[in-house]
Amino acid sequence: MTQGQIKEHISKVHARHCNWETKGTAFDYAHDLWDTALQCIEHKDTADKTELAKQTHDILHSTGSLAKCLTDNFRKLVILHHVRGLTTSRTIDFILPDETLKDVTPFHVFKFSNVCGYDNIKNFLLMRVSYLKPTDPRWPEKKYGVYWEQERRAYLDSINDIPLTHIKEQINALFEHYQTLETHFRAAFESKEIERLHKAKLQTIAAINILTGNNLKQEITPKNVTQNLLNGITTNQKQITTNQGQDLSRK
C-alpha cells in the first residue's frame, strides 16, 4: 500500500471521529486508528510484536494522527503536572497509565505494547510537550501564561495546610524527635546503643541547623535550645565514656 493510500484510509477515520474530544470518545477513535493502521501493514501476521508496534506508530506519526491527538486540552493536562513540579518524563508516566483518561486522550490506547508501544509514544510526547513550562524558552506565555498562574496558585493553596511543608513545622518536628532520642539515650546501657543514639542526636542537630542557618535561637522555643543542645553533646559524650567504662568493669 502506498503512502498516499495509507493517508486516504487514515483520513476517513479522522472524518468519522471529527468530534471525538467533545463527545468523549477518545477510546473509539484510537481503536479505529489502530485497526486501520494494521490494515495498511503488510505481513502483519508474521511480524514481531515490537516491530508491528513500531510500524503502527510510524503510520500514525507520518499521517499526522499522533499530532492531531495533541490537543489544547491534552497540553493543559501536561501543564497541570508541570505546575506540581513534575518533570516531563514523570508527567507522561502519570498520564499514560491513568484509566480515567481512557475516553479523554487516544494516547491511553496508543501506549499499549500491541498498539504503538509505551516507549514509542513516550518518546513522541517527550519531544512535543517538554516546552510546556515557563522555564523553557519555547514556552507560549500568551497562550498559557494565565492558565499556569491560576493552576500554580491553586496548587500552592492546596498544599498550604499539609503538615511539615513549612520550615517552622519541620524544625519543631525535629526538636520533638531530638527530645525522644534524648529520652532513649538516658535510658540506654549498652555502649553500642548509646553510640547509635548519640549519632542520631547529632544528625538531628545538623538537620535543625540546615533549616535555620544562623537563626536557630530565634526559630525554636524555648530560646535557649541551641545552648541546651550543645551542652547535651558534651554531657552525652561524657556519658558514653562513663558507660563504656562501666561495661568494661562488668567484664
Coordinates of N, CA and C in Angstrom, one line a residue:
M1 N 0.8 -1.2 0.0 CA 0.0 0.0 0.0 C 0.9 1.2 0.0
T2 N 0.6 2.2 -0.9 CA 1.4 3.4 -1.0 C 1.1 4.3 0.2
Q3 N 2.0 5.3 0.3 CA 1.8 6.3 1.4 C 0.5 7.1 1.2
G4 N 0.2 7.4 -0.1 CA -1.0 8.1 -0.4 C -2.2 7.3 -0.1
Q5 N -2.2 6.0 -0.3 CA -3.4 5.2 0.0 C -3.5 5.1 1.5
I6 N -2.4 5.0 2.2 CA -2.4 5.0 3.7 C -3.1 6.2 4.3
K7 N -2.6 7.4 3.8 CA -3.2 8.7 4.2 C -4.7 8.8 3.9
E8 N -5.1 8.2 2.8 CA -6.5 8.2 2.5 C -7.3 7.4 3.5
H9 N -6.8 6.3 3.8 CA -7.5 5.4 4.8 C -7.6 6.0 6.1
I10 N -6.5 6.6 6.6 CA -6.5 7.2 7.9 C -7.3 8.5 7.9
S11 N -7.4 9.2 6.8 CA -8.2 10.4 6.7 C -9.7 10.1 6.9
K12 N -10.1 9.0 6.5 CA -11.5 8.6 6.7 C -11.8 8.3 8.2
V13 N -10.8 7.8 8.9 CA -11.0 7.6 10.3 C -11.2 9.0 11.0
H14 N -10.3 10.0 10.6 CA -10.4 11.3 11.2 C -11.8 11.9 11.0
A15 N -12.3 11.7 9.8 CA -13.6 12.2 9.4 C -14.7 11.6 10.2
R16 N -14.6 10.3 10.5 CA -15.6 9.6 11.3 C -15.7 10.0 12.7
H17 N -14.5 10.5 13.2 CA -14.4 10.9 14.6 C -14.0 12.3 14.8
C18 N -14.5 13.2 13.9 CA -14.1 14.6 14.0 C -14.4 15.3 15.3
N19 N -15.4 14.8 16.0 CA -15.8 15.4 17.3 C -15.5 14.5 18.5
W20 N -14.5 13.7 18.4 CA -14.2 12.7 19.4 C -13.9 13.4 20.8
E21 N -13.3 14.5 20.8 CA -12.9 15.2 22.0 C -14.1 15.7 22.8
T22 N -15.0 16.4 22.0 CA -16.2 16.9 22.7 C -17.2 15.8 23.1
K23 N -17.2 14.7 22.4 CA -18.1 13.6 22.7 C -17.5 12.7 23.7
G24 N -16.2 12.8 24.0 CA -15.5 11.9 25.0 C -15.4 10.5 24.5
T25 N -15.1 10.4 23.2 CA -15.0 9.0 22.6 C -13.5 8.8 22.1
A26 N -12.6 9.2 22.9 CA -11.1 9.0 22.5 C -10.8 7.5 22.4
F27 N -11.4 6.7 23.2 CA -11.0 5.3 23.1 C -11.5 4.7 21.7
D28 N -12.7 5.0 21.3 CA -13.2 4.5 20.0 C -12.4 5.1 18.8
Y29 N -12.0 6.3 18.9 CA -11.2 7.0 17.9 C -9.8 6.3 17.8
A30 N -9.2 6.1 18.9 CA -7.9 5.5 18.9 C -7.9 4.0 18.4
H31 N -9.0 3.3 18.8 CA -9.1 1.9 18.4 C -9.3 1.9 16.9
D32 N -10.1 2.8 16.3 CA -10.3 2.8 14.9 C -9.0 3.2 14.1
L33 N -8.3 4.1 14.7 CA -7.0 4.4 14.0 C -6.0 3.2 14.1
W34 N -6.0 2.5 15.2 CA -5.2 1.4 15.3 C -5.6 0.3 14.3
D35 N -6.8 0.0 14.2 CA -7.3 -1.0 13.3 C -7.0 -0.7 11.9
T36 N -7.2 0.6 11.5 CA -7.0 1.0 10.2 C -5.5 0.9 9.8
A37 N -4.6 1.3 10.8 CA -3.2 1.2 10.6 C -2.7 -0.2 10.3
L38 N -3.3 -1.1 11.1 CA -3.0 -2.5 10.9 C -3.3 -3.0 9.5
Q39 N -4.4 -2.5 9.0 CA -4.8 -2.9 7.6 C -3.8 -2.5 6.6
C40 N -3.0 -1.5 6.9 CA -2.1 -0.9 6.0 C -0.7 -1.6 6.1
I41 N -0.5 -2.5 7.0 CA 0.8 -3.1 7.2 C 0.8 -4.5 6.6
E42 N 1.8 -4.7 5.7 CA 1.9 -6.0 5.0 C 2.6 -7.0 6.0
H43 N 2.2 -8.2 5.8 CA 2.8 -9.3 6.6 C 2.7 -9.1 8.1
K44 N 1.6 -8.5 8.5 CA 1.4 -8.3 9.9 C 1.2 -9.6 10.7
D45 N 0.8 -10.6 10.1 CA 0.5 -11.9 10.8 C 1.9 -12.5 11.2
T46 N 2.9 -12.3 10.5 CA 4.2 -12.9 10.8 C 5.2 -11.9 11.5
A47 N 4.8 -10.7 11.6 CA 5.7 -9.6 12.1 C 5.9 -9.8 13.6
D48 N 7.1 -9.5 14.1 CA 7.3 -9.4 15.6 C 6.5 -8.4 16.2
K49 N 6.0 -8.6 17.4 CA 5.1 -7.6 18.1 C 5.7 -6.3 18.3
T50 N 7.0 -6.3 18.6 CA 7.7 -5.0 18.8 C 7.8 -4.2 17.4
E51 N 8.1 -4.9 16.4 CA 8.2 -4.3 15.0 C 6.8 -3.9 14.6
L52 N 5.8 -4.7 14.9 CA 4.5 -4.3 14.5 C 4.0 -3.0 15.2
A53 N 4.4 -2.9 16.4 CA 4.0 -1.7 17.2 C 4.8 -0.5 16.6
K54 N 6.0 -0.7 16.2 CA 6.8 0.4 15.6 C 6.2 0.8 14.3
Q55 N 5.8 -0.1 13.5 CA 5.2 0.2 12.2 C 3.8 1.0 12.4
T56 N 3.1 0.5 13.4 CA 1.8 1.2 13.7 C 2.1 2.6 14.1
H57 N 3.1 2.8 15.0 CA 3.5 4.1 15.4 C 3.9 5.0 14.2
D58 N 4.7 4.4 13.3 CA 5.2 5.2 12.2 C 4.1 5.6 11.3
I59 N 3.1 4.8 11.1 CA 2.0 5.1 10.2 C 1.2 6.3 10.8
L60 N 0.9 6.2 12.1 CA 0.1 7.2 12.8 C 0.9 8.5 12.9
H61 N 2.2 8.4 13.0 CA 3.1 9.6 13.1 C 3.1 10.2 11.7
S62 N 3.4 9.5 10.7 CA 3.6 10.0 9.3 C 2.4 10.6 8.8
T63 N 1.2 10.1 9.2 CA -0.1 10.7 8.7 C -0.6 11.8 9.5
G64 N 0.2 12.2 10.5 CA -0.2 13.3 11.4 C -1.3 13.0 12.4
S65 N -1.6 11.7 12.6 CA -2.6 11.3 13.5 C -2.2 11.5 15.0
L66 N -0.9 11.3 15.3 CA -0.5 11.5 16.7 C -0.5 13.0 17.0
A67 N -0.1 13.8 16.0 CA -0.2 15.3 16.2 C -1.6 15.8 16.5
K68 N -2.6 15.1 15.8 CA -4.0 15.5 16.0 C -4.4 15.3 17.4
C69 N -3.8 14.3 18.0 CA -4.2 14.0 19.4 C -3.6 14.9 20.4
L70 N -2.6 15.7 20.0 CA -2.0 16.7 20.9 C -2.9 17.9 20.9
T71 N -4.0 17.8 21.6 CA -5.0 18.9 21.6 C -4.6 19.9 22.7
D72 N -5.3 21.0 22.7 CA -5.1 22.0 23.7 C -5.4 21.5 25.1
N73 N -6.5 20.7 25.2 CA -6.8 20.1 26.5 C -5.7 19.1 27.0
F74 N -5.1 18.4 26.1 CA -4.0 17.5 26.5 C -2.8 18.3 27.0
R75 N -2.5 19.4 26.3 CA -1.4 20.3 26.7 C -1.7 20.8 28.1
K76 N -2.9 21.2 28.3 CA -3.3 21.7 29.6 C -3.1 20.7 30.7
L77 N -3.4 19.4 30.3 CA -3.2 18.3 31.3 C -1.7 18.2 31.6
V78 N -0.9 18.3 30.6 CA 0.6 18.3 30.9 C 1.0 19.4 31.8
I79 N 0.5 20.6 31.5 CA 0.8 21.8 32.3 C 0.4 21.6 33.8
L80 N -0.8 20.9 34.0 CA -1.2 20.7 35.4 C -0.2 19.9 36.2
H81 N 0.5 18.9 35.5 CA 1.5 18.2 36.2 C 2.8 19.0 36.3
H82 N 3.2 19.7 35.3 CA 4.4 20.6 35.4 C 4.2 21.6 36.5
V83 N 3.0 22.1 36.7 CA 2.7 23.1 37.8 C 3.1 22.5 39.1
R84 N 2.9 21.2 39.3 CA 3.2 20.5 40.5 C 4.7 20.1 40.7
G85 N 5.5 20.6 39.7 CA 6.9 20.3 39.8 C 7.4 19.0 39.2
L86 N 6.6 18.3 38.5 CA 7.0 17.1 37.9 C 7.7 17.3 36.6
T87 N 8.7 16.5 36.4 CA 9.4 16.5 35.1 C 8.5 16.1 34.0
T88 N 8.9 16.3 32.7 CA 8.0 15.9 31.6 C 8.0 14.4 31.6
S89 N 9.1 13.7 31.8 CA 9.1 12.2 31.8 C 8.1 11.7 32.8
R90 N 8.2 12.2 34.1 CA 7.3 11.7 35.1 C 5.8 12.1 34.8
T91 N 5.6 13.2 34.2 CA 4.3 13.6 33.8 C 3.7 12.6 32.8
I92 N 4.4 12.2 31.8 CA 3.9 11.3 30.9 C 3.7 9.9 31.5
D93 N 4.5 9.5 32.5 CA 4.3 8.3 33.2 C 3.1 8.3 34.1
F94 N 2.7 9.5 34.5 CA 1.4 9.6 35.2 C 0.2 9.6 34.3
I95 N 0.3 10.2 33.2 CA -0.8 10.4 32.3 C -1.2 9.1 31.5
L96 N -0.2 8.4 30.9 CA -0.4 7.3 30.1 C -1.2 6.1 30.8
P97 N -0.8 5.8 32.0 CA -1.5 4.6 32.6 C -2.8 5.0 33.3
D98 N -3.2 6.3 33.3 CA -4.3 6.7 34.0 C -5.6 6.2 33.4
E99 N -6.3 5.3 34.0 CA -7.5 4.7 33.4 C -8.7 5.8 33.3
T100 N -8.6 6.8 34.1 CA -9.7 7.8 34.0 C -9.6 8.6 32.7
L101 N -8.4 8.5 32.0 CA -8.2 9.2 30.7 C -8.5 8.4 29.5
K102 N -9.1 7.2 29.7 CA -9.4 6.3 28.6 C -10.2 7.0 27.5
D103 N -11.2 7.7 27.9 CA -12.1 8.4 26.9 C -11.7 9.9 26.7
V104 N -10.6 10.3 27.2 CA -10.2 11.7 27.2 C -9.1 11.9 26.1
T105 N -8.1 10.9 26.1 CA -7.0 11.0 25.1 C -6.7 9.7 24.4
P106 N -6.5 9.7 23.1 CA -6.2 8.5 22.4 C -4.8 7.9 22.8
F107 N -4.0 8.7 23.4 CA -2.7 8.2 23.8 C -2.8 7.1 24.9
H108 N -3.9 7.0 25.5 CA -4.2 6.0 26.5 C -4.2 4.6 25.8
V109 N -4.7 4.5 24.6 CA -4.7 3.3 23.8 C -3.4 3.1 23.1
F110 N -2.9 4.2 22.5 CA -1.7 4.1 21.7 C -0.5 3.5 22.5
K111 N -0.5 3.7 23.8 CA 0.7 3.3 24.6 C 0.8 1.8 24.8
F112 N -0.3 1.0 24.5 CA -0.2 -0.4 24.8 C 0.8 -1.1 23.9
S113 N 1.4 -2.2 24.4 CA 2.5 -2.8 23.7 C 2.1 -3.4 22.3
N114 N 0.8 -3.7 22.2 CA 0.4 -4.3 20.9 C -0.3 -3.2 20.0
V115 N -0.1 -2.0 20.4 CA -0.6 -0.9 19.5 C 0.6 -0.1 19.0
C116 N 1.0 0.9 19.7 CA 2.2 1.6 19.3 C 3.4 1.4 20.2
G117 N 3.2 0.9 21.4 CA 4.3 0.6 22.3 C 4.5 1.8 23.2
Y118 N 4.7 1.5 24.5 CA 4.8 2.6 25.5 C 6.0 3.5 25.2
D119 N 7.2 2.9 24.9 CA 8.4 3.8 24.7 C 8.2 4.6 23.5
N120 N 7.6 4.1 22.4 CA 7.4 4.9 21.2 C 6.6 6.1 21.5
I121 N 5.5 5.9 22.2 CA 4.6 7.0 22.5 C 5.2 8.0 23.5
K122 N 5.9 7.4 24.5 CA 6.5 8.3 25.4 C 7.6 9.2 24.8
N123 N 8.4 8.6 23.9 CA 9.4 9.4 23.2 C 8.8 10.5 22.3
F124 N 7.7 10.1 21.6 CA 7.0 11.1 20.8 C 6.5 12.3 21.7
L125 N 5.9 12.0 22.8 CA 5.4 13.1 23.7 C 6.6 13.9 24.3
L126 N 7.6 13.2 24.7 CA 8.8 13.9 25.3 C 9.3 15.0 24.4
M127 N 9.3 14.7 23.1 CA 9.8 15.7 22.1 C 8.8 16.9 21.9
R128 N 7.5 16.7 22.3 CA 6.5 17.6 21.9 C 5.8 18.4 23.1
V129 N 6.0 18.0 24.3 CA 5.3 18.7 25.4 C 6.3 19.2 26.5
S130 N 7.6 18.9 26.3 CA 8.5 19.4 27.3 C 8.6 20.9 27.5
Y131 N 8.2 21.6 26.5 CA 8.2 23.1 26.5 C 7.1 23.7 27.3
L132 N 6.2 22.9 27.8 CA 5.0 23.5 28.4 C 5.3 23.9 29.9
K133 N 6.2 24.7 30.1 CA 6.6 25.3 31.4 C 7.3 26.6 31.2
P134 N 7.1 27.5 32.1 CA 7.7 28.9 31.9 C 9.2 28.9 31.8
T135 N 9.9 27.9 32.3 CA 11.4 27.9 32.3 C 11.9 27.5 30.9
D136 N 11.1 27.0 30.0 CA 11.5 26.6 28.7 C 11.5 27.9 27.7
P137 N 12.5 28.1 26.9 CA 12.5 29.3 26.0 C 11.4 29.2 25.0
R138 N 10.8 28.1 24.8 CA 9.7 28.0 23.8 C 8.3 28.1 24.4
W139 N 8.3 28.4 25.7 CA 7.0 28.5 26.5 C 6.1 29.5 25.9
P140 N 4.9 29.1 25.5 CA 3.9 30.1 24.9 C 3.2 30.9 25.9
E141 N 3.8 31.9 26.4 CA 3.3 32.7 27.5 C 1.9 33.3 27.2
K142 N 1.7 33.8 26.0 CA 0.5 34.5 25.7 C -0.7 33.5 25.7
K143 N -0.4 32.2 25.3 CA -1.5 31.3 25.3 C -1.8 30.6 26.6
Y144 N -0.7 30.3 27.4 CA -0.9 29.5 28.6 C -0.5 30.2 29.9
G145 N 0.1 31.4 29.8 CA 0.6 32.1 30.9 C -0.4 32.3 32.0
V146 N -1.6 32.8 31.7 CA -2.7 33.0 32.7 C -3.1 31.7 33.3
Y147 N -3.2 30.6 32.5 CA -3.6 29.3 32.9 C -2.6 28.8 33.9
W148 N -1.3 28.9 33.6 CA -0.3 28.5 34.5 C -0.4 29.1 35.9
E149 N -0.5 30.5 35.9 CA -0.5 31.2 37.1 C -1.7 30.8 38.0
Q150 N -2.9 30.6 37.3 CA -4.1 30.2 38.1 C -3.9 28.8 38.7
E151 N -3.4 27.9 37.9 CA -3.2 26.5 38.4 C -2.1 26.4 39.4
R152 N -1.1 27.2 39.3 CA 0.0 27.2 40.2 C -0.4 27.8 41.6
R153 N -1.2 28.8 41.6 CA -1.8 29.4 42.8 C -2.7 28.4 43.5
A154 N -3.5 27.7 42.7 CA -4.4 26.7 43.2 C -3.7 25.5 43.9
Y155 N -2.6 25.1 43.2 CA -1.7 24.1 43.8 C -1.1 24.5 45.1
L156 N -0.5 25.6 45.1 CA 0.2 26.1 46.3 C -0.8 26.3 47.5
D157 N -2.1 26.7 47.1 CA -3.1 26.8 48.2 C -3.5 25.4 48.7
S158 N -3.5 24.4 47.8 CA -3.9 23.1 48.2 C -2.9 22.4 49.1
I159 N -1.6 22.8 49.0 CA -0.6 22.2 49.9 C -0.3 23.0 51.1
N160 N -0.9 24.1 51.2 CA -0.6 25.1 52.3 C -0.8 24.5 53.7
D161 N -1.8 23.6 53.8 CA -2.2 23.0 55.1 C -1.6 21.6 55.3
I162 N -0.8 21.1 54.4 CA -0.2 19.8 54.5 C 0.9 19.9 55.6
P163 N 0.9 19.0 56.6 CA 1.9 19.1 57.7 C 3.3 19.0 57.2
L164 N 4.2 19.8 57.8 CA 5.6 19.8 57.6 C 6.0 20.4 56.3
T165 N 5.1 21.2 55.7 CA 5.5 21.9 54.5 C 6.2 23.3 54.8
H166 N 6.0 23.7 56.0 CA 6.6 25.0 56.5 C 7.9 24.7 57.3
I167 N 8.9 25.5 57.2 CA 10.1 25.3 57.9 C 10.0 25.2 59.4
K168 N 9.2 26.1 60.0 CA 9.0 26.1 61.4 C 8.4 24.8 61.9
E169 N 7.5 24.2 61.1 CA 6.9 22.9 61.5 C 8.0 21.9 61.4
Q170 N 8.8 21.9 60.4 CA 9.9 20.9 60.3 C 10.9 21.0 61.5
I171 N 11.2 22.3 61.9 CA 12.1 22.5 63.0 C 11.5 21.9 64.3
N172 N 10.2 22.2 64.5 CA 9.6 21.7 65.7 C 9.5 20.2 65.7
A173 N 9.3 19.6 64.6 CA 9.2 18.1 64.5 C 10.6 17.6 64.8
L174 N 11.6 18.2 64.3 CA 13.0 17.7 64.6 C 13.3 17.9 66.0
F175 N 12.9 19.0 66.6 CA 13.2 19.2 68.1 C 12.5 18.1 68.9
E176 N 11.2 17.8 68.5 CA 10.5 16.7 69.2 C 11.2 15.4 69.1
H177 N 11.7 15.2 67.9 CA 12.5 14.0 67.6 C 13.7 13.9 68.5
Y178 N 14.4 15.1 68.6 CA 15.6 15.1 69.4 C 15.2 14.8 70.9
Q179 N 14.1 15.3 71.4 CA 13.7 15.0 72.8 C 13.5 13.5 73.0
T180 N 12.9 12.9 72.0 CA 12.6 11.4 72.0 C 13.9 10.7 72.1
L181 N 14.9 11.1 71.2 CA 16.2 10.5 71.2 C 16.9 10.6 72.6
E182 N 16.7 11.8 73.2 CA 17.3 12.1 74.5 C 16.8 11.2 75.5
T183 N 15.4 10.9 75.5 CA 14.8 10.0 76.5 C 15.4 8.6 76.4
H184 N 15.5 8.2 75.1 CA 16.0 6.8 74.9 C 17.5 6.8 75.3
F185 N 18.2 7.9 75.0 CA 19.6 7.9 75.3 C 19.9 7.7 76.8
R186 N 19.1 8.5 77.6 CA 19.3 8.4 79.1 C 18.9 7.1 79.7
A187 N 18.1 6.3 78.9 CA 17.7 5.0 79.4 C 18.6 3.9 78.9
A188 N 19.5 4.2 78.0 CA 20.3 3.2 77.4 C 21.5 2.8 78.3
F189 N 21.9 1.5 78.2 CA 23.0 1.0 79.0 C 24.1 0.4 78.1
E190 N 23.7 -0.2 77.0 CA 24.7 -0.8 76.0 C 25.4 0.3 75.3
S191 N 26.8 0.1 75.2 CA 27.6 1.2 74.6 C 27.3 1.4 73.1
K192 N 26.9 0.3 72.4 CA 26.6 0.4 71.0 C 25.3 1.2 70.8
E193 N 24.3 0.9 71.7 CA 23.1 1.7 71.6 C 23.3 3.1 72.0
I194 N 24.1 3.4 73.0 CA 24.4 4.8 73.3 C 25.1 5.5 72.2
E195 N 26.0 4.9 71.6 CA 26.7 5.5 70.4 C 25.8 5.8 69.3
R196 N 24.9 4.8 69.0 CA 23.9 4.9 67.9 C 23.0 6.1 68.1
L197 N 22.5 6.2 69.4 CA 21.6 7.3 69.7 C 22.3 8.7 69.7
H198 N 23.6 8.6 70.1 CA 24.3 9.9 70.1 C 24.5 10.4 68.7
K199 N 24.8 9.5 67.8 CA 25.0 9.9 66.4 C 23.6 10.4 65.8
A200 N 22.5 9.8 66.2 CA 21.2 10.2 65.7 C 20.9 11.6 66.2
K201 N 21.3 11.9 67.5 CA 21.1 13.2 68.0 C 21.9 14.3 67.3
L202 N 23.1 13.9 67.0 CA 24.0 14.9 66.2 C 23.4 15.1 64.8
Q203 N 22.9 14.1 64.2 CA 22.3 14.2 62.9 C 21.1 15.1 62.9
T204 N 20.3 15.0 64.0 CA 19.1 15.8 64.2 C 19.5 17.3 64.4
I205 N 20.5 17.5 65.2 CA 21.0 18.9 65.4 C 21.5 19.5 64.0
A206 N 22.2 18.7 63.3 CA 22.7 19.1 62.0 C 21.5 19.5 61.1
A207 N 20.5 18.7 61.1 CA 19.3 19.0 60.3 C 18.6 20.3 60.7
I208 N 18.5 20.5 62.0 CA 18.0 21.7 62.5 C 18.8 22.9 62.0
N209 N 20.1 22.8 62.1 CA 21.0 23.9 61.6 C 20.8 24.2 60.2
I210 N 20.6 23.1 59.4 CA 20.4 23.3 57.9 C 19.2 24.1 57.7
L211 N 18.1 23.9 58.4 CA 16.8 24.6 58.2 C 16.9 26.0 58.8
T212 N 17.7 26.2 59.8 CA 17.7 27.5 60.5 C 18.8 28.4 60.2
G213 N 19.9 27.9 59.6 CA 21.1 28.7 59.4 C 21.6 29.3 60.7
N214 N 21.8 30.6 60.7 CA 22.3 31.2 61.9 C 21.2 31.7 62.9
N215 N 20.0 31.4 62.6 CA 18.9 31.9 63.4 C 18.2 30.8 64.3
L216 N 19.0 29.9 64.7 CA 18.5 28.7 65.4 C 17.8 29.2 66.7
K217 N 18.4 30.2 67.4 CA 17.8 30.6 68.7 C 16.5 31.3 68.5
Q218 N 16.3 32.0 67.4 CA 15.1 32.8 67.1 C 14.0 31.9 66.7
E219 N 14.3 30.7 66.1 CA 13.3 29.9 65.4 C 12.7 28.9 66.4
I220 N 13.4 28.4 67.4 CA 13.0 27.3 68.2 C 12.6 27.8 69.6
T221 N 11.6 27.3 70.2 CA 11.1 27.6 71.5 C 11.4 26.4 72.4
P222 N 12.0 26.4 73.6 CA 12.5 27.7 74.2 C 13.7 28.3 73.6
K223 N 14.0 29.6 73.9 CA 15.0 30.3 73.2 C 16.4 29.8 73.4
N224 N 16.6 29.1 74.5 CA 18.0 28.6 74.8 C 18.2 27.2 74.4
V225 N 17.4 26.7 73.4 CA 17.5 25.3 72.9 C 18.9 25.1 72.3
T226 N 19.4 26.1 71.6 CA 20.8 25.9 71.0 C 21.8 25.5 72.0
Q227 N 21.9 26.3 73.1 CA 22.8 26.1 74.2 C 22.6 24.7 74.8
N228 N 21.3 24.4 75.0 CA 20.9 23.1 75.6 C 21.4 22.0 74.8
L229 N 21.2 22.1 73.5 CA 21.6 21.0 72.6 C 23.1 20.9 72.6
L230 N 23.8 22.0 72.6 CA 25.3 22.0 72.6 C 25.8 21.4 73.9
N231 N 25.2 21.8 75.0 CA 25.5 21.2 76.3 C 25.3 19.7 76.3
G232 N 24.2 19.4 75.6 CA 23.8 17.9 75.6 C 24.9 17.1 74.9
I233 N 25.5 17.7 73.9 CA 26.6 16.9 73.2 C 27.7 16.6 74.1
T234 N 28.1 17.6 74.9 CA 29.2 17.4 75.8 C 28.9 16.4 76.9
T235 N 27.7 16.6 77.5 CA 27.2 15.7 78.5 C 27.1 14.3 78.0
N236 N 26.5 14.2 76.8 CA 26.3 12.8 76.2 C 27.6 12.2 76.0
Q237 N 28.6 12.9 75.5 CA 29.9 12.3 75.2 C 30.5 11.8 76.5
K238 N 30.4 12.6 77.6 CA 30.9 12.1 78.9 C 30.2 10.8 79.3
Q239 N 28.9 10.8 79.1 CA 28.1 9.6 79.5 C 28.5 8.4 78.7
I240 N 28.8 8.6 77.4 CA 29.3 7.4 76.6 C 30.5 6.9 77.2
T241 N 31.5 7.8 77.6 CA 32.8 7.3 78.2 C 32.5 6.6 79.5
T242 N 31.6 7.2 80.3 CA 31.3 6.6 81.6 C 30.7 5.2 81.5
N243 N 29.7 5.1 80.6 CA 29.0 3.8 80.4 C 29.9 2.8 79.8
Q244 N 30.8 3.2 78.9 CA 31.7 2.3 78.3 C 32.6 1.7 79.4
G245 N 33.1 2.6 80.3 CA 33.9 2.1 81.4 C 33.2 1.2 82.3
Q246 N 31.9 1.4 82.5 CA 31.1 0.5 83.4 C 31.0 -0.8 82.7
D247 N 30.8 -0.8 81.4 CA 30.7 -2.1 80.6 C 32.0 -2.9 80.8
L248 N 33.1 -2.2 80.7 CA 34.4 -2.9 80.8 C 34.6 -3.5 82.2
S249 N 34.1 -2.7 83.2 CA 34.3 -3.2 84.6 C 33.5 -4.4 84.8
R250 N 32.3 -4.5 84.2 CA 31.4 -5.6 84.4 C 32.1 -6.9 83.8
K251 N 32.9 -6.7 82.7 CA 33.5 -7.8 82.1 C 34.7 -8.3 83.1

